[in-house]
Every structure is written in structure tokens, then in C-alpha cells.
mmCIF file of C-alpha atoms in Angstrom:
data_model
loop_
_atom_site.group_PDB
_atom_site.id
_atom_site.type_symbol
_atom_site.label_atom_id
_atom_site.label_comp_id
_atom_site.label_asym_id
_atom_site.label_seq_id
_atom_site.Cartn_x
_atom_site.Cartn_y
_atom_site.Cartn_z
ATOM 1 C CA MET Z 1 42.096 -24.142 1.960
ATOM 2 C CA THR Z 2 43.235 -27.408 3.353
ATOM 3 C CA GLY Z 3 43.651 -28.854 6.710
ATOM 4 C CA ILE Z 4 47.108 -30.213 7.981
ATOM 5 C CA LYS Z 5 47.684 -33.929 8.513
ATOM 6 C CA GLY Z 6 49.067 -34.703 11.918
ATOM 7 C CA LYS Z 7 48.500 -36.753 15.086
ATOM 8 C CA GLY Z 8 45.339 -36.531 16.979
ATOM 9 C CA PRO Z 9 44.436 -37.844 20.390
ATOM 10 C CA GLY Z 10 46.016 -41.323 21.016
ATOM 11 C CA GLY Z 11 48.479 -40.807 18.217
ATOM 12 C CA ARG Z 12 46.021 -41.447 15.432
ATOM 13 C CA GLU Z 13 46.560 -39.983 11.967
ATOM 14 C CA LEU Z 14 44.361 -37.140 11.175
ATOM 15 C CA THR Z 15 42.850 -37.168 7.713
ATOM 16 C CA VAL Z 16 43.103 -33.981 5.567
ATOM 17 C CA LYS Z 17 39.711 -32.469 4.809
ATOM 18 C CA VAL Z 18 39.624 -30.073 1.985
ATOM 19 C CA LYS Z 19 37.190 -27.122 2.376
ATOM 20 C CA THR Z 20 35.023 -26.146 -0.637
ATOM 21 C CA SER Z 21 36.366 -23.246 -2.694
ATOM 22 C CA ARG Z 22 34.734 -21.033 -5.312
ATOM 23 C CA GLY Z 23 35.548 -22.355 -8.856
ATOM 24 C CA ARG Z 24 36.591 -25.784 -7.581
ATOM 25 C CA THR Z 25 34.478 -28.630 -8.938
ATOM 26 C CA ALA Z 26 33.382 -31.517 -6.726
ATOM 27 C CA SER Z 27 35.432 -33.900 -8.725
ATOM 28 C CA SER Z 28 38.640 -31.695 -8.378
ATOM 29 C CA GLN Z 29 38.034 -31.437 -4.719
ATOM 30 C CA ARG Z 30 37.781 -35.191 -4.372
ATOM 31 C CA TRP Z 31 41.027 -35.567 -6.421
ATOM 32 C CA LEU Z 32 42.808 -33.068 -4.200
ATOM 33 C CA GLU Z 33 41.558 -34.594 -0.989
ATOM 34 C CA ARG Z 34 42.579 -38.100 -2.230
ATOM 35 C CA GLN Z 35 46.147 -36.795 -3.178
ATOM 36 C CA LEU Z 36 46.626 -35.226 0.233
ATOM 37 C CA ASN Z 37 45.773 -38.496 2.038
ATOM 38 C CA ASP Z 38 47.575 -40.808 -0.260
ATOM 39 C CA PRO Z 39 50.525 -42.488 1.357
ATOM 40 C CA TYR Z 40 52.208 -43.171 -1.924
ATOM 41 C CA VAL Z 41 52.064 -39.504 -2.810
ATOM 42 C CA ALA Z 42 53.711 -38.598 0.548
ATOM 43 C CA ARG Z 43 56.302 -41.351 0.164
ATOM 44 C CA SER Z 44 57.207 -40.143 -3.377
ATOM 45 C CA LYS Z 45 57.876 -36.702 -2.166
ATOM 46 C CA ARG Z 46 60.108 -38.032 0.695
ATOM 47 C CA GLU Z 47 62.012 -40.377 -1.605
ATOM 48 C CA GLY Z 48 62.448 -38.029 -4.586
ATOM 49 C CA TYR Z 49 60.222 -39.756 -7.058
ATOM 50 C CA ARG Z 50 58.390 -37.569 -9.542
ATOM 51 C CA SER Z 51 55.198 -39.473 -9.172
ATOM 52 C CA ARG Z 52 53.453 -42.173 -7.191
ATOM 53 C CA ALA Z 53 53.372 -44.290 -10.251
ATOM 54 C CA ALA Z 54 57.103 -45.122 -9.551
ATOM 55 C CA TYR Z 55 55.913 -47.530 -6.905
ATOM 56 C CA LYS Z 56 53.782 -49.511 -9.254
ATOM 57 C CA LEU Z 57 56.868 -50.344 -11.276
ATOM 58 C CA ILE Z 58 58.954 -50.951 -8.188
ATOM 59 C CA GLU Z 59 56.336 -53.460 -6.806
ATOM 60 C CA ILE Z 60 56.084 -55.253 -10.097
ATOM 61 C CA ASP Z 61 59.896 -55.442 -10.736
ATOM 62 C CA ASP Z 62 60.416 -56.578 -7.063
ATOM 63 C CA LYS Z 63 58.233 -59.513 -7.842
ATOM 64 C CA HIS Z 64 58.888 -60.281 -11.417
ATOM 65 C CA HIS Z 65 62.445 -59.063 -11.883
ATOM 66 C CA ILE Z 66 62.141 -57.647 -15.363
ATOM 67 C CA LEU Z 67 64.842 -55.000 -14.868
ATOM 68 C CA ALA Z 68 68.591 -55.727 -14.386
ATOM 69 C CA PRO Z 69 71.876 -53.920 -14.916
ATOM 70 C CA GLY Z 70 72.992 -53.459 -18.525
ATOM 71 C CA MET Z 71 69.396 -53.935 -20.029
ATOM 72 C CA ARG Z 72 68.175 -51.485 -22.642
ATOM 73 C CA VAL Z 73 64.709 -50.080 -21.812
ATOM 74 C CA VAL Z 74 61.990 -48.079 -23.660
ATOM 75 C CA ASP Z 75 59.524 -46.095 -21.594
ATOM 76 C CA LEU Z 76 56.286 -45.092 -23.515
ATOM 77 C CA GLY Z 77 54.257 -42.375 -22.006
ATOM 78 C CA SER Z 78 57.065 -41.379 -19.653
ATOM 79 C CA ALA Z 79 56.027 -38.008 -18.192
ATOM 80 C CA PRO Z 80 56.481 -36.913 -15.421
ATOM 81 C CA GLY Z 81 59.390 -39.453 -15.130
ATOM 82 C CA GLY Z 82 58.699 -41.784 -12.275
ATOM 83 C CA TRP Z 83 59.094 -45.013 -14.284
ATOM 84 C CA CYS Z 84 62.292 -43.654 -15.894
ATOM 85 C CA GLN Z 85 63.789 -42.943 -12.429
ATOM 86 C CA VAL Z 86 63.160 -46.586 -11.405
ATOM 87 C CA ALA Z 87 64.475 -47.976 -14.692
ATOM 88 C CA VAL Z 88 67.638 -45.743 -14.598
ATOM 89 C CA ASP Z 89 68.414 -46.988 -11.128
ATOM 90 C CA ARG Z 90 67.853 -50.726 -11.789
ATOM 91 C CA VAL Z 91 69.604 -50.914 -15.102
ATOM 92 C CA LYS Z 92 72.460 -48.710 -14.019
ATOM 93 C CA SER Z 93 71.944 -46.199 -16.887
ATOM 94 C CA THR Z 94 74.332 -43.253 -16.896
ATOM 95 C CA ASP Z 95 74.945 -40.194 -19.115
ATOM 96 C CA GLU Z 96 78.033 -41.956 -20.373
ATOM 97 C CA ARG Z 97 76.008 -45.089 -21.309
ATOM 98 C CA LYS Z 98 72.378 -44.279 -21.717
ATOM 99 C CA LEU Z 99 70.306 -47.373 -21.521
ATOM 100 C CA VAL Z 100 66.856 -45.789 -21.091
ATOM 101 C CA VAL Z 101 64.882 -44.237 -23.956
ATOM 102 C CA ALA Z 102 61.686 -42.379 -23.176
ATOM 103 C CA ILE Z 103 58.967 -40.642 -25.077
ATOM 104 C CA ASP Z 104 55.910 -38.486 -24.178
ATOM 105 C CA TYR Z 105 54.091 -35.672 -25.884
ATOM 106 C CA LEU Z 106 53.825 -33.856 -22.543
ATOM 107 C CA GLU Z 107 56.863 -31.836 -21.363
ATOM 108 C CA MET Z 108 59.154 -33.657 -19.030
ATOM 109 C CA ASP Z 109 62.352 -32.483 -17.263
ATOM 110 C CA GLN Z 110 65.503 -34.244 -18.440
ATOM 111 C CA LEU Z 111 66.874 -37.026 -16.296
ATOM 112 C CA PRO Z 112 70.414 -38.355 -16.061
ATOM 113 C CA GLY Z 113 70.828 -41.578 -17.987
ATOM 114 C CA VAL Z 114 67.725 -40.921 -20.225
ATOM 115 C CA ILE Z 115 67.380 -40.167 -23.917
ATOM 116 C CA LEU Z 116 64.175 -38.316 -23.918
ATOM 117 C CA PHE Z 117 61.807 -37.387 -26.876
ATOM 118 C CA GLN Z 118 58.970 -34.768 -26.320
ATOM 119 C CA LYS Z 119 56.808 -36.228 -29.103
ATOM 120 C CA ASP Z 120 53.563 -38.119 -29.615
ATOM 121 C CA PHE Z 121 54.312 -41.880 -29.877
ATOM 122 C CA LEU Z 122 51.501 -42.049 -32.527
ATOM 123 C CA ASP Z 123 53.450 -39.838 -34.884
ATOM 124 C CA GLU Z 124 54.592 -41.846 -37.949
ATOM 125 C CA ASP Z 125 58.341 -41.132 -37.341
ATOM 126 C CA ALA Z 126 58.272 -41.800 -33.596
ATOM 127 C CA PRO Z 127 58.966 -45.653 -33.546
ATOM 128 C CA GLY Z 128 62.050 -45.120 -35.862
ATOM 129 C CA LEU Z 129 63.427 -42.429 -33.581
ATOM 130 C CA LEU Z 130 63.240 -44.723 -30.555
ATOM 131 C CA LYS Z 131 64.765 -47.610 -32.431
ATOM 132 C CA ASP Z 132 67.744 -45.498 -33.578
ATOM 133 C CA ALA Z 133 68.193 -44.128 -30.105
ATOM 134 C CA LEU Z 134 68.232 -47.535 -28.570
ATOM 135 C CA GLY Z 135 71.205 -48.595 -30.726
ATOM 136 C CA GLY Z 136 70.084 -52.199 -30.651
ATOM 137 C CA PRO Z 137 67.246 -54.570 -29.517
ATOM 138 C CA ALA Z 138 65.460 -53.591 -26.330
ATOM 139 C CA ASP Z 139 65.422 -55.815 -23.308
ATOM 140 C CA VAL Z 140 62.245 -54.272 -21.821
ATOM 141 C CA VAL Z 141 59.444 -52.206 -23.276
ATOM 142 C CA LEU Z 142 57.283 -50.306 -20.592
ATOM 143 C CA SER Z 143 54.077 -48.454 -21.464
ATOM 144 C CA ASP Z 144 52.151 -46.307 -19.040
ATOM 145 C CA MET Z 145 50.363 -44.620 -21.817
ATOM 146 C CA ALA Z 146 46.665 -43.767 -21.236
ATOM 147 C CA ALA Z 147 44.394 -41.521 -23.336
ATOM 148 C CA PRO Z 148 43.142 -38.240 -21.615
ATOM 149 C CA THR Z 149 40.016 -39.332 -19.826
ATOM 150 C CA THR Z 150 36.572 -38.179 -21.078
ATOM 151 C CA GLY Z 151 34.551 -39.282 -18.077
ATOM 152 C CA HIS Z 152 32.810 -41.895 -20.195
ATOM 153 C CA GLN Z 153 34.257 -45.186 -18.988
ATOM 154 C CA GLN Z 154 33.814 -47.244 -22.071
ATOM 155 C CA THR Z 155 35.271 -44.586 -24.279
ATOM 156 C CA ASP Z 156 38.270 -44.201 -21.996
ATOM 157 C CA HIS Z 157 38.725 -47.972 -21.880
ATOM 158 C CA LEU Z 158 38.734 -48.278 -25.700
ATOM 159 C CA ARG Z 159 41.090 -45.361 -26.320
ATOM 160 C CA THR Z 160 43.589 -46.607 -23.740
ATOM 161 C CA THR Z 161 43.268 -50.184 -25.171
ATOM 162 C CA TYR Z 162 44.199 -48.778 -28.566
ATOM 163 C CA LEU Z 163 47.379 -47.216 -27.076
ATOM 164 C CA SER Z 164 48.263 -50.665 -25.516
ATOM 165 C CA GLU Z 165 47.796 -52.240 -28.918
ATOM 166 C CA VAL Z 166 50.122 -49.869 -30.518
ATOM 167 C CA ALA Z 167 52.689 -50.404 -27.762
ATOM 168 C CA VAL Z 168 52.445 -54.134 -28.272
ATOM 169 C CA ASP Z 169 53.123 -53.886 -31.961
ATOM 170 C CA PHE Z 170 56.165 -51.710 -31.232
ATOM 171 C CA ALA Z 171 57.424 -54.135 -28.620
ATOM 172 C CA LEU Z 172 57.150 -57.052 -31.034
ATOM 173 C CA ASP Z 173 59.379 -55.135 -33.443
ATOM 174 C CA VAL Z 174 62.214 -54.052 -31.035
ATOM 175 C CA LEU Z 175 62.447 -56.722 -28.226
ATOM 176 C CA LYS Z 176 65.198 -59.264 -28.207
ATOM 177 C CA PRO Z 177 64.453 -62.903 -27.526
ATOM 178 C CA GLY Z 178 63.646 -63.370 -23.889
ATOM 179 C CA GLY Z 179 62.655 -59.660 -23.474
ATOM 180 C CA HIS Z 180 59.706 -58.406 -21.427
ATOM 181 C CA PHE Z 181 56.747 -56.092 -22.042
ATOM 182 C CA LEU Z 182 54.595 -54.271 -19.444
ATOM 183 C CA THR Z 183 51.627 -52.128 -20.374
ATOM 184 C CA LYS Z 184 48.757 -50.354 -18.580
ATOM 185 C CA VAL Z 185 45.248 -51.162 -19.610
ATOM 186 C CA PHE Z 186 41.671 -50.224 -18.269
ATOM 187 C CA ARG Z 187 39.359 -53.011 -17.475
ATOM 188 C CA GLY Z 188 36.373 -53.263 -19.750
ATOM 189 C CA GLY Z 189 36.670 -56.357 -22.100
ATOM 190 C CA ALA Z 190 38.628 -54.946 -25.048
ATOM 191 C CA GLU Z 191 41.950 -55.596 -23.208
ATOM 192 C CA ASN Z 192 41.489 -59.283 -23.687
ATOM 193 C CA GLN Z 193 42.488 -58.991 -27.331
ATOM 194 C CA VAL Z 194 45.743 -57.396 -26.244
ATOM 195 C CA LEU Z 195 46.252 -60.344 -23.953
ATOM 196 C CA GLN Z 196 45.664 -62.904 -26.660
ATOM 197 C CA THR Z 197 48.291 -61.127 -28.801
ATOM 198 C CA LEU Z 198 50.804 -61.307 -26.002
ATOM 199 C CA LYS Z 199 50.060 -64.929 -25.331
ATOM 200 C CA ARG Z 200 51.067 -65.896 -28.825
ATOM 201 C CA SER Z 201 54.512 -64.213 -28.612
ATOM 202 C CA PHE Z 202 55.605 -64.580 -25.050
ATOM 203 C CA ALA Z 203 56.375 -67.540 -22.708
ATOM 204 C CA SER Z 204 54.146 -66.272 -19.840
ATOM 205 C CA THR Z 205 51.602 -63.562 -19.277
ATOM 206 C CA TYR Z 206 50.244 -61.891 -16.152
ATOM 207 C CA HIS Z 207 47.348 -59.744 -15.004
ATOM 208 C CA ILE Z 208 48.795 -57.544 -12.284
ATOM 209 C CA LYS Z 209 47.126 -55.094 -9.872
ATOM 210 C CA PRO Z 210 50.029 -53.922 -7.658
ATOM 211 C CA PRO Z 211 49.283 -52.363 -4.233
ATOM 212 C CA ALA Z 212 50.282 -48.904 -5.375
ATOM 213 C CA SER Z 213 47.383 -48.999 -7.986
ATOM 214 C CA ARG Z 214 44.393 -47.434 -6.241
ATOM 215 C CA ALA Z 215 41.774 -50.069 -5.408
ATOM 216 C CA GLY Z 216 39.034 -48.037 -6.961
ATOM 217 C CA SER Z 217 40.860 -47.586 -10.242
ATOM 218 C CA VAL Z 218 40.010 -49.490 -13.353
ATOM 219 C CA GLU Z 219 43.657 -49.723 -14.341
ATOM 220 C CA LEU Z 220 45.613 -52.930 -14.223
ATOM 221 C CA PHE Z 221 48.749 -54.077 -15.969
ATOM 222 C CA LEU Z 222 49.597 -56.782 -18.480
ATOM 223 C CA LEU Z 223 52.995 -58.304 -18.091
ATOM 224 C CA ALA Z 224 54.393 -60.502 -20.835
ATOM 225 C CA LYS Z 225 57.843 -62.260 -20.050
ATOM 226 C CA GLY Z 226 60.101 -64.227 -22.305
ATOM 227 C CA PHE Z 227 59.631 -62.861 -25.920
ATOM 228 C CA LYS Z 228 59.646 -65.811 -28.382
ATOM 229 C CA GLY Z 229 59.376 -63.742 -31.548
ATOM 230 C CA ARG Z 230 56.386 -62.225 -33.403
ATOM 231 C CA ALA Z 231 53.811 -65.127 -33.910
ATOM 232 C CA LYS Z 232 52.065 -65.625 -37.131
ATOM 233 C CA LEU Z 233 48.354 -64.876 -37.250
ATOM 234 C CA ASP Z 234 46.969 -68.424 -37.453
ATOM 235 C CA PRO Z 235 43.391 -69.098 -36.222
ATOM 236 C CA ARG Z 236 44.636 -72.351 -34.615
ATOM 237 C CA ASP Z 237 47.310 -70.559 -32.687
ATOM 238 C CA GLN Z 238 44.783 -68.023 -31.485
ATOM 239 C CA ALA Z 239 42.548 -70.755 -30.262
ATOM 240 C CA ALA Z 240 45.355 -72.353 -28.432
ATOM 241 C CA ALA Z 241 46.377 -68.986 -26.886
ATOM 242 C CA GLU Z 242 42.806 -68.413 -25.721
ATOM 243 C CA ASP Z 243 42.755 -71.871 -24.008
ATOM 244 C CA GLU Z 244 45.910 -71.041 -22.078
ATOM 245 C CA GLY Z 245 45.371 -69.359 -18.798
ATOM 246 C CA ASP Z 246 47.352 -66.269 -17.763
ATOM 247 C CA GLU Z 247 48.216 -65.738 -14.073
ATOM 248 C CA GLN Z 248 45.876 -63.399 -12.268
ATOM 249 C CA GLU Z 249 47.850 -62.379 -9.217
ATOM 250 C CA SER Z 250 46.483 -62.303 -5.807
ATOM 251 C CA TRP Z 251 49.045 -59.872 -4.468
ATOM 252 C CA ARG Z 252 50.523 -60.250 -1.031
ATOM 253 C CA PRO Z 253 52.780 -57.293 -0.165
#
């Protein structure tokens, strides 16, 4: 059973408290309480977004302008569809001219303007299906993929970093010159190798923690702008990339 959020004495917001329930673990109870008190969750329901994650992409794009009308976009790990909704709106994708291609092994309801595949991106034939559906080079590749969590932070970090590496490799194959790439990573050290790869092939790179990303979460986003083409693996190029700093944003809403 849950309480109801409303106004208390003096007009203050009342925080929802979740009562203990037989069969509910402490972690699930904390998750439920966090959801009920999350302003982004409430906002997503009011504004018709499928998940609070939509606001992460909105905040990043409002600042970095990676989406524009007419662009072709790939969304990796798209379910339940929040990022797709944002992309469709900003590139003006329609059922007559579908500019957004999405994939996830989880079931996701169809969206107007989206070519959707329910399939594991790690399947051997998945990249080819996405390329065929695009009908040309992509302007933007988005990846919100994350491995199912195990509760062991380093394991979760490494598994999600691997998904980021696979997403990078795909982006280097499908992006047009000047294109952009955005991926989720978990902090823990291994993500630095992903960053070095991006530095060699893009004009600029950024570490981003948008306001919609929960402060206590280990997630952050790597943004690479201005695709220059797949760089050759030369040790001297790698050393140069490591010497170049990427922008670590101090976000001011």
C-alpha cells in the first residue's frame, strides 16, 4: 500500500511513503518509493513519454543539438521507447518517411515514424537489418543499452561497457561524415577505452551527466560529435588521443 502525494501544511509537498508488504524485498520497496517521488516520472506521465529516460535525451539535445529535421537516426536498446519519441519529434519522422530505426530484444509497442525490430542487437544479423532499414548512412546513432544488472557493480560495469564497445563499432560503420554518437556507460574505469576509440574518430567528445540522470546512479553518457571516419589503429594516434582532453560538463540547467 502507498500513501498519496499532496500538499501538507503551508503548501509543502508530501513525500510518498511505501508501507512494507509481504513478499516485497527491501530493494524493491526502495525502488517503488523512489519512482513515486521522482519528478521526472510524474512529468513523463503528464507529457506522454514512455519513460523518464526521454528527458535525458531532451536535455542533452537541447544543449548539444545533435538531432535536426531530416536526420536518419538509429536507437539501440530502444524499449520502452522514450528516446524514440524524442527522436521522432525532433527529426520529424513520419509513417510516410520513417527516419528512425530502433532495436531491442524486449517487447516494445510500435510508434509512428519508427521502424522497429524486436531482436537482440548482439545477434549476427542485427547490424545488417538496421543498415538495410536505414536506406543510407545514419546521421545519429543513439545507444541506451545496458546489461541486466547483477548487483555486482564491477560486473555490471564491464557488461555494459562491452555493449558500448559494440555500439561504437556499429556507429563507425554506419555514420555519415559529421555524424554524432551518444552512448550510455557505467563509471568504473573500463569506459575510458571506449572514450579513446571515440577521440580517434570524432572531432569532439564529452562526458555528460544530464540533470534527469539520478545523482546516485553510476550511469553517464559519452557524446562524440563530428564523425571524421574510422581511424586506423596506430599506437601514435592512440597516444595523441589520450593526451587530448574531453569536456566533462558541469551542467547548469
